[in-house]
Short mmCIF file of C-alpha atoms and ligand atoms in Angstrom, two decimals:
data_model
loop_
_atom_site.label_atom_id
_atom_site.label_comp_id
_atom_site.label_asym_id
_atom_site.label_seq_id
_atom_site.Cartn_x
_atom_site.Cartn_y
_atom_site.Cartn_z
CA MET I 1 -2.35 4.44 21.13
CA ASN I 2 -2.46 0.64 21.49
CA PRO I 3 -0.38 -1.46 19.09
CA PHE I 4 -2.33 -2.15 15.92
CA ARG I 5 -2.18 -4.51 12.94
CA LEU I 6 -3.68 -2.48 10.17
CA LEU I 7 -4.60 -3.02 6.53
CA LEU I 8 -4.80 0.14 4.44
CA LEU I 9 -7.17 -0.28 1.52
CA GLY I 10 -7.58 2.35 -1.14
CA ALA I 11 -7.49 2.87 -4.88
CA PRO I 12 -4.18 3.45 -6.66
CA GLY I 13 -3.04 6.93 -5.80
CA ALA I 14 -5.41 7.21 -2.83
CA GLY I 15 -2.45 8.04 -0.62
CA LYS I 16 -1.71 4.82 1.26
CA GLY I 17 2.02 5.51 1.12
CA THR I 18 1.56 9.11 2.26
CA ILE I 19 -0.64 8.08 5.18
CA THR I 20 1.98 5.47 6.15
CA LYS I 21 4.64 8.17 6.14
CA LYS I 22 2.51 10.48 8.28
CA LEU I 23 1.72 7.65 10.71
CA ARG I 24 5.45 7.19 11.29
CA SER I 25 5.50 10.60 12.95
CA VAL I 26 3.00 9.46 15.60
CA VAL I 27 3.89 5.75 15.83
CA PRO I 28 7.63 5.29 16.38
CA ASN I 29 8.99 2.00 14.99
CA LEU I 30 5.95 1.46 12.80
CA GLN I 31 6.66 -1.43 10.45
CA SER I 32 5.03 -1.22 7.05
CA ILE I 33 4.89 -3.76 4.27
CA ALA I 34 3.80 -2.39 0.91
CA SER I 35 3.36 -5.07 -1.75
CA GLY I 36 4.02 -2.68 -4.65
CA ASP I 37 7.26 -1.48 -3.03
CA LEU I 38 8.43 -5.06 -2.52
CA LEU I 39 7.70 -5.83 -6.17
CA ARG I 40 9.50 -2.71 -7.43
CA GLN I 41 12.52 -3.69 -5.33
CA GLU I 42 12.46 -7.17 -6.89
CA ILE I 43 12.35 -5.55 -10.32
CA GLN I 44 15.24 -3.24 -9.51
CA GLN I 45 17.27 -6.22 -8.27
CA LYS I 46 16.40 -8.03 -11.52
CA SER I 47 15.31 -11.13 -9.61
CA LYS I 48 13.32 -13.87 -11.29
CA LEU I 49 10.17 -12.74 -9.51
CA GLY I 50 10.93 -9.15 -10.56
CA GLN I 51 11.14 -10.16 -14.20
CA ILE I 52 7.77 -11.87 -14.04
CA ALA I 53 6.16 -9.07 -12.02
CA SER I 54 7.28 -6.25 -14.30
CA LYS I 55 5.28 -7.65 -17.21
CA TYR I 56 2.07 -7.54 -15.20
CA ILE I 57 2.76 -4.24 -13.46
CA SER I 58 3.55 -2.21 -16.56
CA ARG I 59 0.23 -3.35 -18.03
CA GLY I 60 -1.66 -2.41 -14.90
CA MET I 61 -2.52 -6.04 -14.18
CA LEU I 62 -2.42 -7.78 -10.81
CA ILE I 63 0.29 -10.37 -10.47
CA PRO I 64 -0.88 -13.95 -9.76
CA ASP I 65 -2.12 -14.58 -6.22
CA ASP I 66 0.34 -17.36 -5.39
CA LEU I 67 3.37 -15.17 -6.19
CA ILE I 68 2.25 -12.19 -4.14
CA ILE I 69 1.00 -14.31 -1.24
CA SER I 70 4.36 -15.99 -0.80
CA LEU I 71 6.27 -12.72 -1.21
CA VAL I 72 4.27 -10.77 1.37
CA THR I 73 3.70 -13.51 3.93
CA GLY I 74 7.43 -14.24 3.66
CA HIS I 75 8.15 -10.63 4.66
CA ILE I 76 5.65 -10.76 7.50
CA GLY I 77 7.40 -13.91 8.70
CA LYS I 78 10.70 -11.99 8.79
CA LEU I 79 9.43 -9.43 11.33
CA SER I 80 11.13 -9.97 14.68
CA LYS I 81 9.14 -10.83 17.82
CA ASP I 82 9.46 -7.24 19.00
CA GLU I 83 8.32 -5.84 15.66
CA VAL I 84 5.31 -8.12 15.61
CA ALA I 85 4.33 -7.05 19.12
CA ARG I 86 4.40 -3.38 18.06
CA SER I 87 2.27 -1.76 15.38
CA TRP I 88 2.53 -2.77 11.77
CA LEU I 89 0.54 -2.18 8.63
CA LEU I 90 -0.01 -3.64 5.20
CA ASP I 91 -0.41 -1.51 2.08
CA GLY I 92 -1.54 -3.04 -1.22
CA PHE I 93 -1.96 -6.58 0.10
CA PRO I 94 -4.37 -8.32 0.30
CA ARG I 95 -6.26 -7.01 -2.67
CA THR I 96 -8.25 -10.07 -3.70
CA LEU I 97 -10.51 -12.20 -1.54
CA HIS I 98 -8.23 -15.18 -2.10
CA GLN I 99 -5.26 -13.18 -0.80
CA ALA I 100 -7.26 -12.08 2.26
CA ILE I 101 -8.14 -15.65 3.15
CA ALA I 102 -4.53 -16.74 2.64
CA LEU I 103 -3.32 -13.92 4.89
CA ASP I 104 -5.73 -14.89 7.67
CA SER I 105 -4.57 -18.48 7.49
CA VAL I 106 -1.03 -17.24 8.20
CA LEU I 107 -1.88 -14.65 10.87
CA GLY I 108 -4.66 -16.55 12.68
CA PRO I 109 -2.59 -19.44 14.05
CA ARG I 110 0.00 -16.92 15.31
CA GLY I 111 -2.63 -14.91 17.15
CA GLN I 112 -1.79 -11.91 14.96
CA ASN I 113 -5.05 -11.27 13.15
CA LEU I 114 -5.59 -7.78 11.76
CA THR I 115 -7.03 -5.36 14.31
CA SER I 116 -8.36 -2.87 11.77
CA VAL I 117 -8.95 -2.27 8.07
CA ILE I 118 -9.19 1.34 6.91
CA GLU I 119 -10.28 2.19 3.41
CA LEU I 120 -9.12 5.56 2.07
CA ASP I 121 -11.93 6.85 -0.10
CA VAL I 122 -10.62 9.57 -2.42
CA PRO I 123 -12.54 10.96 -5.41
CA GLU I 124 -11.24 9.73 -8.73
CA SER I 125 -10.80 13.28 -9.99
CA ALA I 126 -8.30 13.95 -7.19
CA ILE I 127 -6.44 10.70 -7.92
CA LEU I 128 -6.11 11.32 -11.65
CA GLY I 129 -4.66 14.74 -10.94
CA ARG I 130 -1.83 13.43 -8.78
CA ILE I 131 -0.70 10.22 -10.47
CA GLU I 132 1.06 11.75 -13.47
CA THR I 133 3.23 13.93 -11.26
CA ARG I 134 4.22 11.18 -8.83
CA TYR I 135 7.83 9.97 -8.40
CA VAL I 136 9.22 7.16 -6.25
CA HIS I 137 12.52 6.28 -4.59
CA VAL I 138 12.43 2.55 -5.23
CA PRO I 139 14.72 1.20 -2.46
CA SER I 140 12.71 2.93 0.29
CA GLY I 141 9.31 3.36 -1.33
CA ARG I 142 9.37 7.10 -0.48
CA ILE I 143 7.06 8.99 -2.77
CA TYR I 144 7.11 12.57 -4.00
CA ASN I 145 4.92 14.71 -6.16
CA SER I 146 6.45 17.32 -8.39
CA SER I 147 3.50 19.65 -7.91
CA TYR I 148 2.60 19.52 -4.20
CA ASN I 149 5.28 17.46 -2.42
CA PRO I 150 8.51 18.00 -4.37
CA PRO I 151 11.90 16.63 -3.23
CA LYS I 152 14.41 19.19 -1.92
CA VAL I 153 16.58 18.61 -4.99
CA ARG I 154 14.76 17.94 -8.23
CA GLY I 155 14.78 14.25 -9.17
CA LYS I 156 16.65 13.16 -5.99
CA ASP I 157 15.52 11.37 -2.84
CA ASP I 158 15.68 13.67 0.23
CA VAL I 159 17.34 11.09 2.48
CA THR I 160 19.85 9.30 0.22
CA GLY I 161 20.24 11.68 -2.73
CA GLU I 162 19.63 8.73 -5.04
CA PRO I 163 17.61 9.21 -8.22
CA LEU I 164 13.82 9.14 -8.22
CA GLU I 165 11.90 7.21 -10.82
CA LYS I 166 8.59 7.55 -12.55
CA ARG I 167 6.63 4.31 -12.20
CA SER I 168 6.03 2.43 -15.45
CA ASP I 169 2.35 2.14 -14.49
CA ASP I 170 1.77 5.80 -13.57
CA ASN I 171 0.33 6.97 -16.87
CA GLU I 172 -3.22 7.90 -17.68
CA GLN I 173 -4.03 4.80 -19.70
CA THR I 174 -2.80 2.33 -17.10
CA ILE I 175 -4.23 4.22 -14.16
CA ILE I 176 -7.74 4.00 -15.55
CA LYS I 177 -7.38 0.24 -15.87
CA ARG I 178 -5.97 0.01 -12.32
CA LEU I 179 -8.82 2.11 -10.91
CA ASN I 180 -11.48 -0.01 -12.62
CA ASP I 181 -9.80 -3.17 -11.44
CA TYR I 182 -9.58 -1.85 -7.91
CA ASN I 183 -13.26 -0.96 -7.84
CA THR I 184 -14.23 -4.48 -8.90
CA LYS I 185 -11.84 -6.43 -6.70
CA VAL I 186 -12.35 -4.38 -3.55
CA LYS I 187 -16.06 -5.18 -3.26
CA PRO I 188 -15.76 -8.75 -1.94
CA LEU I 189 -12.81 -7.65 0.19
CA ARG I 190 -14.89 -4.90 1.77
CA GLU I 191 -17.69 -7.38 2.52
CA TYR I 192 -15.23 -9.85 4.02
CA TYR I 193 -13.79 -7.31 6.45
CA LYS I 194 -17.15 -5.69 7.14
CA GLU I 195 -18.47 -9.06 8.30
CA LYS I 196 -15.53 -9.37 10.64
CA GLY I 197 -16.35 -5.93 12.03
CA LEU I 198 -12.96 -4.56 10.98
CA LEU I 199 -13.79 -2.10 8.20
CA THR I 200 -13.77 1.70 8.54
CA THR I 201 -13.92 4.15 5.65
CA VAL I 202 -12.40 7.62 5.73
CA ARG I 203 -13.10 10.15 3.01
CA GLY I 204 -11.37 13.21 1.70
CA ASP I 205 -9.67 14.86 -1.27
CA THR I 206 -6.23 15.07 0.31
CA SER I 207 -4.08 13.15 2.78
CA ASP I 208 -4.12 16.19 5.07
CA ILE I 209 -7.87 15.74 5.42
CA ILE I 210 -7.71 11.95 5.70
CA PHE I 211 -4.82 11.59 8.13
CA PRO I 212 -6.48 13.04 11.27
CA GLN I 213 -9.44 10.71 10.73
CA VAL I 214 -7.11 7.73 10.54
CA VAL I 215 -5.40 8.75 13.79
CA GLU I 216 -8.74 9.33 15.50
CA HIS I 217 -9.83 5.82 14.54
CA LEU I 218 -6.59 4.16 15.66
CA GLU I 219 -6.75 5.94 19.01
CA LYS I 220 -10.11 4.29 19.67
CA LEU I 221 -8.79 0.73 19.12
P1 ATP Q 301 -0.57 3.12 -5.34
O1 ATP Q 301 -0.65 3.80 -6.65
O2 ATP Q 301 -1.28 3.86 -4.26
O3 ATP Q 301 0.80 2.70 -4.94
P2 ATP Q 301 -1.37 0.72 -6.60
O4 ATP Q 301 -2.29 -0.29 -6.05
O5 ATP Q 301 -1.64 1.16 -7.98
O6 ATP Q 301 -1.43 1.82 -5.51
P3 ATP Q 301 1.01 -0.68 -5.85
O7 ATP Q 301 0.31 -1.14 -4.62
O8 ATP Q 301 2.32 -0.04 -5.73
O9 ATP Q 301 0.12 0.32 -6.68
O10 ATP Q 301 1.11 -1.91 -6.85
C1 ATP Q 301 1.65 -1.75 -8.13
C2 ATP Q 301 1.37 -2.99 -8.96
O11 ATP Q 301 1.97 -4.13 -8.32
C3 ATP Q 301 -0.10 -3.36 -9.10
O12 ATP Q 301 -0.73 -2.67 -10.14
C4 ATP Q 301 0.02 -4.87 -9.37
O13 ATP Q 301 0.44 -5.12 -10.69
C5 ATP Q 301 1.14 -5.28 -8.45
N1 ATP Q 301 0.62 -5.66 -7.12
C6 ATP Q 301 0.85 -4.99 -5.95
N2 ATP Q 301 0.20 -5.58 -4.92
C7 ATP Q 301 -0.45 -6.65 -5.46
C8 ATP Q 301 -1.32 -7.64 -4.94
N3 ATP Q 301 -1.66 -7.68 -3.64
N4 ATP Q 301 -1.81 -8.58 -5.78
C9 ATP Q 301 -1.48 -8.59 -7.08
N5 ATP Q 301 -0.67 -7.67 -7.65
C10 ATP Q 301 -0.16 -6.71 -6.86
MG1 MG Q 302 1.45 2.77 -3.00
#
């Protein structure tokens, strides 16, 4: 597989984090930057940005473009030369057209434009079923599901043994708002990447169905 620079698009709970985890098993040293994970880490560290972000996140609202653009592009800038030359992916950013344009203006001059955008298309019924039983290990972003992907010890991260948390925005009321928001905001984003010839959509109810399609696509790049 050639090195890739991938954006994973997909509704909340579509399985972007799970696909990232599965990709690690076939792409050693895969770097991933997940905007939601970065924000949850800021919140856990009680940083100024974290305090601002938590108000938006718990209401299921997007945080302002300028804040997220500087946070994520800052992290991309921290990747070493070696890391940049290998494969990396973005999860959860960009998710507005403005963010996409800002990202390109950072990557373009460095010759690091995205090589592919894959949208995970999962039926809403499947998403609603999994969100309420989802748990996260905030420092790493590792996710679990108490019904189909439980940790080895209940409530503890498999790797560190640290406690898992339920996300403040993983409840039915907020998820419906996040899904509606996603469906609106993704349309111009889809068009933008379609015009650049970067967009591929993969469909399925579960990550086990979606993952092989993602790999098949990346192998063709
Ligand atoms: P998933 O449930 O699959 O993790 P999600 O999109 O609901 O997907 P995150 O990506 O973890 O969840 O993001 C959680 C919250 O963080 C969002 O609802 C939003 O408030 C904020 N956020 C994350 N990324 C962005 C972004 N690119 N722009 C604005 N806000 C963001
Ligand atoms: Mg996620």
